[in-house]
Amino acid sequence: MTEDAMKLFREMSQWGCSPGAETYLVLIRSLYQAARLSEGDEMIGFLRSAGFSDSLNRKAYYGFIKILCGIERVDHAMKIFRMMKGYGHAPGIKTYDLLISKLAVHNQGERANALFKEAVARGVPVSPNVYKVDPRYVKVRRRRRIRETLPEKMARKRRRLKKFRLSFVKKPKPARRFI
């Protein structure tokens, strides 16, 4: 679907149509949802060069960041966040809350705390919360296997073989006494 939209976008100039700000914004959203991040960034550049930079407001940037956080691309969302601040758009509570929560879930607590402190310094009323880290992003320590010596290995094998051999022996039934 995104590929069809990009094809149509390229053909617009052949038909004598020029894309508007909304066309660019929809294409950027679609590219980000399809995880085509570099093309989405390139399209933002095209939007700015076409003279529609006023349509890139705080709401549009929040939409991009929300999409990127939804597809688990938090680092790229932070890049868009920095771009947003660089062009003079002040992020709001929703933007800070979304990024702080996603950074915390992705086990990037230091970055989340830095963002929280930045929000407080800017005067954005962000409330501190407790976030649970997603187990997919937690580094698990692997148990180091200790190499066993040859006598330990032989003893382990002997015990296992003995248990295996005894599994074929018929077990005695308990004797009942009649009195």
GROMACS .gro file of C-alpha atoms in nm:
model
  179
    1MET     CA    1   0.000   0.000   0.000
    2THR     CA    2   0.281   0.239   0.087
    3GLU     CA    3   0.455   0.145  -0.237
    4ASP     CA    4   0.141   0.240  -0.435
    5ALA     CA    5   0.122   0.573  -0.254
    6MET     CA    6   0.488   0.647  -0.331
    7LYS     CA    7   0.432   0.558  -0.698
    8LEU     CA    8   0.131   0.789  -0.712
    9PHE     CA    9   0.332   1.064  -0.541
   10ARG     CA   10   0.607   1.040  -0.805
   11GLU     CA   11   0.353   1.047  -1.089
   12MET     CA   12   0.176   1.358  -0.958
   13SER     CA   13   0.431   1.590  -1.122
   14GLN     CA   14   0.374   1.421  -1.461
   15TRP     CA   15   0.003   1.500  -1.436
   16GLY     CA   16   0.071   1.862  -1.349
   17CYS     CA   17  -0.034   1.827  -0.985
   18SER     CA   18   0.182   1.937  -0.698
   19PRO     CA   19   0.145   1.758  -0.364
   20GLY     CA   20   0.011   1.957  -0.072
   21ALA     CA   21   0.113   1.958   0.291
   22GLU     CA   22  -0.145   1.695   0.386
   23THR     CA   23  -0.018   1.463   0.111
   24TYR     CA   24   0.334   1.488   0.249
   25LEU     CA   25   0.218   1.429   0.607
   26VAL     CA   26   0.013   1.122   0.514
   27LEU     CA   27   0.307   0.980   0.316
   28ILE     CA   28   0.548   1.039   0.604
   29ARG     CA   29   0.312   0.862   0.846
   30SER     CA   30   0.270   0.574   0.604
   31LEU     CA   31   0.646   0.538   0.552
   32TYR     CA   32   0.710   0.538   0.926
   33GLN     CA   33   0.438   0.277   0.983
   34ALA     CA   34   0.603   0.060   0.717
   35ALA     CA   35   0.935   0.101   0.907
   36ARG     CA   36   1.092   0.281   0.610
   37LEU     CA   37   1.261   0.534   0.835
   38SER     CA   38   1.519   0.683   0.599
   39GLU     CA   39   1.253   0.744   0.333
   40GLY     CA   40   1.031   0.909   0.594
   41ASP     CA   41   1.315   1.140   0.698
   42GLU     CA   42   1.384   1.218   0.333
   43MET     CA   43   1.016   1.302   0.284
   44ILE     CA   44   1.033   1.545   0.578
   45GLY     CA   45   1.318   1.717   0.392
   46PHE     CA   46   1.106   1.732   0.075
   47LEU     CA   47   0.818   1.879   0.276
   48ARG     CA   48   1.042   2.154   0.413
   49SER     CA   49   1.197   2.230   0.073
   50ALA     CA   50   0.848   2.250  -0.086
   51GLY     CA   51   0.766   2.534   0.153
   52PHE     CA   52   0.523   2.352   0.380
   53SER     CA   53   0.739   2.367   0.693
   54ASP     CA   54   0.460   2.547   0.881
   55SER     CA   55   0.249   2.228   0.857
   56LEU     CA   56   0.512   2.046   1.065
   57ASN     CA   57   0.374   2.158   1.397
   58ARG     CA   58   0.383   2.001   1.742
   59LYS     CA   59   0.084   1.779   1.663
   60ALA     CA   60   0.244   1.637   1.346
   61TYR     CA   61   0.571   1.565   1.524
   62TYR     CA   62   0.382   1.395   1.810
   63GLY     CA   63   0.205   1.177   1.552
   64PHE     CA   64   0.540   1.072   1.403
   65ILE     CA   65   0.687   0.998   1.746
   66LYS     CA   66   0.377   0.798   1.846
   67ILE     CA   67   0.403   0.585   1.530
   68LEU     CA   68   0.775   0.525   1.583
   69CYS     CA   69   0.722   0.427   1.947
   70GLY     CA   70   0.440   0.197   1.838
   71ILE     CA   71   0.672   0.004   1.606
   72GLU     CA   72   0.940  -0.009   1.880
   73ARG     CA   73   1.182   0.235   1.710
   74VAL     CA   74   1.251   0.447   2.017
   75ASP     CA   75   1.596   0.565   1.904
   76HIS     CA   76   1.452   0.707   1.584
   77ALA     CA   77   1.166   0.862   1.781
   78MET     CA   78   1.431   1.039   1.991
   79LYS     CA   79   1.592   1.165   1.669
   80ILE     CA   80   1.257   1.310   1.554
   81PHE     CA   81   1.213   1.457   1.905
   82ARG     CA   82   1.550   1.635   1.877
   83MET     CA   83   1.453   1.753   1.527
   84MET     CA   84   1.126   1.887   1.670
   85LYS     CA   85   1.310   2.087   1.936
   86GLY     CA   86   1.569   2.203   1.681
   87TYR     CA   87   1.301   2.362   1.465
   88GLY     CA   88   1.159   2.549   1.764
   89HIS     CA   89   0.856   2.339   1.853
   90ALA     CA   90   0.820   2.295   2.228
   91PRO     CA   91   0.719   1.937   2.316
   92GLY     CA   92   0.419   1.892   2.542
   93ILE     CA   93   0.322   1.661   2.826
   94LYS     CA   94   0.200   1.383   2.595
   95THR     CA   95   0.526   1.377   2.399
   96TYR     CA   96   0.741   1.365   2.711
   97ASP     CA   97   0.520   1.100   2.878
   98LEU     CA   98   0.526   0.880   2.568
   99LEU     CA   99   0.903   0.897   2.524
  100ILE     CA  100   0.982   0.856   2.895
  101SER     CA  101   0.758   0.550   2.923
  102LYS     CA  102   0.899   0.388   2.607
  103LEU     CA  103   1.258   0.453   2.715
  104ALA     CA  104   1.185   0.302   3.057
  105VAL     CA  105   1.020  -0.005   2.904
  106HIS     CA  106   1.322  -0.050   2.674
  107ASN     CA  107   1.554  -0.065   2.978
  108GLN     CA  108   1.702   0.280   2.910
  109GLY     CA  109   1.635   0.427   3.251
  110GLU     CA  110   1.920   0.680   3.241
  111ARG     CA  111   1.788   0.835   2.920
  112ALA     CA  112   1.433   0.835   3.061
  113ASN     CA  113   1.551   1.013   3.378
  114ALA     CA  114   1.744   1.269   3.171
  115LEU     CA  115   1.432   1.335   2.963
  116PHE     CA  116   1.223   1.367   3.281
  117LYS     CA  117   1.468   1.621   3.426
  118GLU     CA  118   1.465   1.814   3.097
  119ALA     CA  119   1.084   1.826   3.104
  120VAL     CA  120   1.083   1.952   3.463
  121ALA     CA  121   1.347   2.215   3.374
  122ARG     CA  122   1.133   2.335   3.082
  123GLY     CA  123   0.831   2.365   3.311
  124VAL     CA  124   0.632   2.078   3.163
  125PRO     CA  125   0.425   1.920   3.444
  126VAL     CA  126   0.531   1.557   3.397
  127SER     CA  127   0.441   1.326   3.684
  128PRO     CA  128   0.689   1.056   3.790
  129ASN     CA  129   0.566   0.701   3.739
  130VAL     CA  130   0.694   0.350   3.799
  131TYR     CA  131   0.751   0.162   3.475
  132LYS     CA  132   0.801  -0.210   3.429
  133VAL     CA  133   1.089  -0.308   3.201
  134ASP     CA  134   0.993  -0.541   2.918
  135PRO     CA  135   1.168  -0.877   2.968
  136ARG     CA  136   1.275  -0.878   2.601
  137TYR     CA  137   1.509  -0.586   2.670
  138VAL     CA  138   1.663  -0.708   2.995
  139LYS     CA  139   2.007  -0.856   2.961
  140VAL     CA  140   2.007  -1.198   3.125
  141ARG     CA  141   2.326  -1.321   3.280
  142ARG     CA  142   2.420  -1.659   3.146
  143ARG     CA  143   2.526  -1.925   3.395
  144ARG     CA  144   2.884  -2.019   3.330
  145ARG     CA  145   2.926  -2.391   3.309
  146ILE     CA  146   3.204  -2.517   3.524
  147ARG     CA  147   3.401  -2.789   3.354
  148GLU     CA  148   3.393  -3.108   3.548
  149THR     CA  149   3.699  -3.323   3.593
  150LEU     CA  150   3.726  -3.670   3.444
  151PRO     CA  151   3.653  -3.855   3.773
  152GLU     CA  152   3.342  -3.637   3.829
  153LYS     CA  153   3.223  -3.706   3.476
  154MET     CA  154   3.275  -4.082   3.512
  155ALA     CA  155   3.090  -4.086   3.847
  156ARG     CA  156   2.798  -3.895   3.693
  157LYS     CA  157   2.780  -4.141   3.402
  158ARG     CA  158   2.801  -4.440   3.637
  159ARG     CA  159   2.509  -4.311   3.848
  160ARG     CA  160   2.302  -4.248   3.537
  161LEU     CA  161   2.371  -4.591   3.390
  162LYS     CA  162   2.289  -4.760   3.721
  163LYS     CA  163   1.957  -4.576   3.736
  164PHE     CA  164   1.888  -4.676   3.376
  165ARG     CA  165   1.971  -5.045   3.437
  166LEU     CA  166   1.752  -5.056   3.747
  167SER     CA  167   1.458  -4.920   3.552
  168PHE     CA  168   1.427  -5.259   3.376
  169VAL     CA  169   1.424  -5.463   3.698
  170LYS     CA  170   1.082  -5.575   3.816
  171LYS     CA  171   0.996  -5.408   4.142
  172PRO     CA  172   0.880  -5.634   4.428
  173LYS     CA  173   0.517  -5.600   4.524
  174PRO     CA  174   0.440  -5.532   4.887
  175ALA     CA  175   0.345  -5.857   5.066
  176ARG     CA  176   0.011  -5.863   5.240
  177ARG     CA  177  -0.019  -6.049   5.563
  178PHE     CA  178  -0.338  -6.221   5.659
  179ILE     CA  179  -0.389  -6.286   6.023
   0.00000   0.00000   0.00000
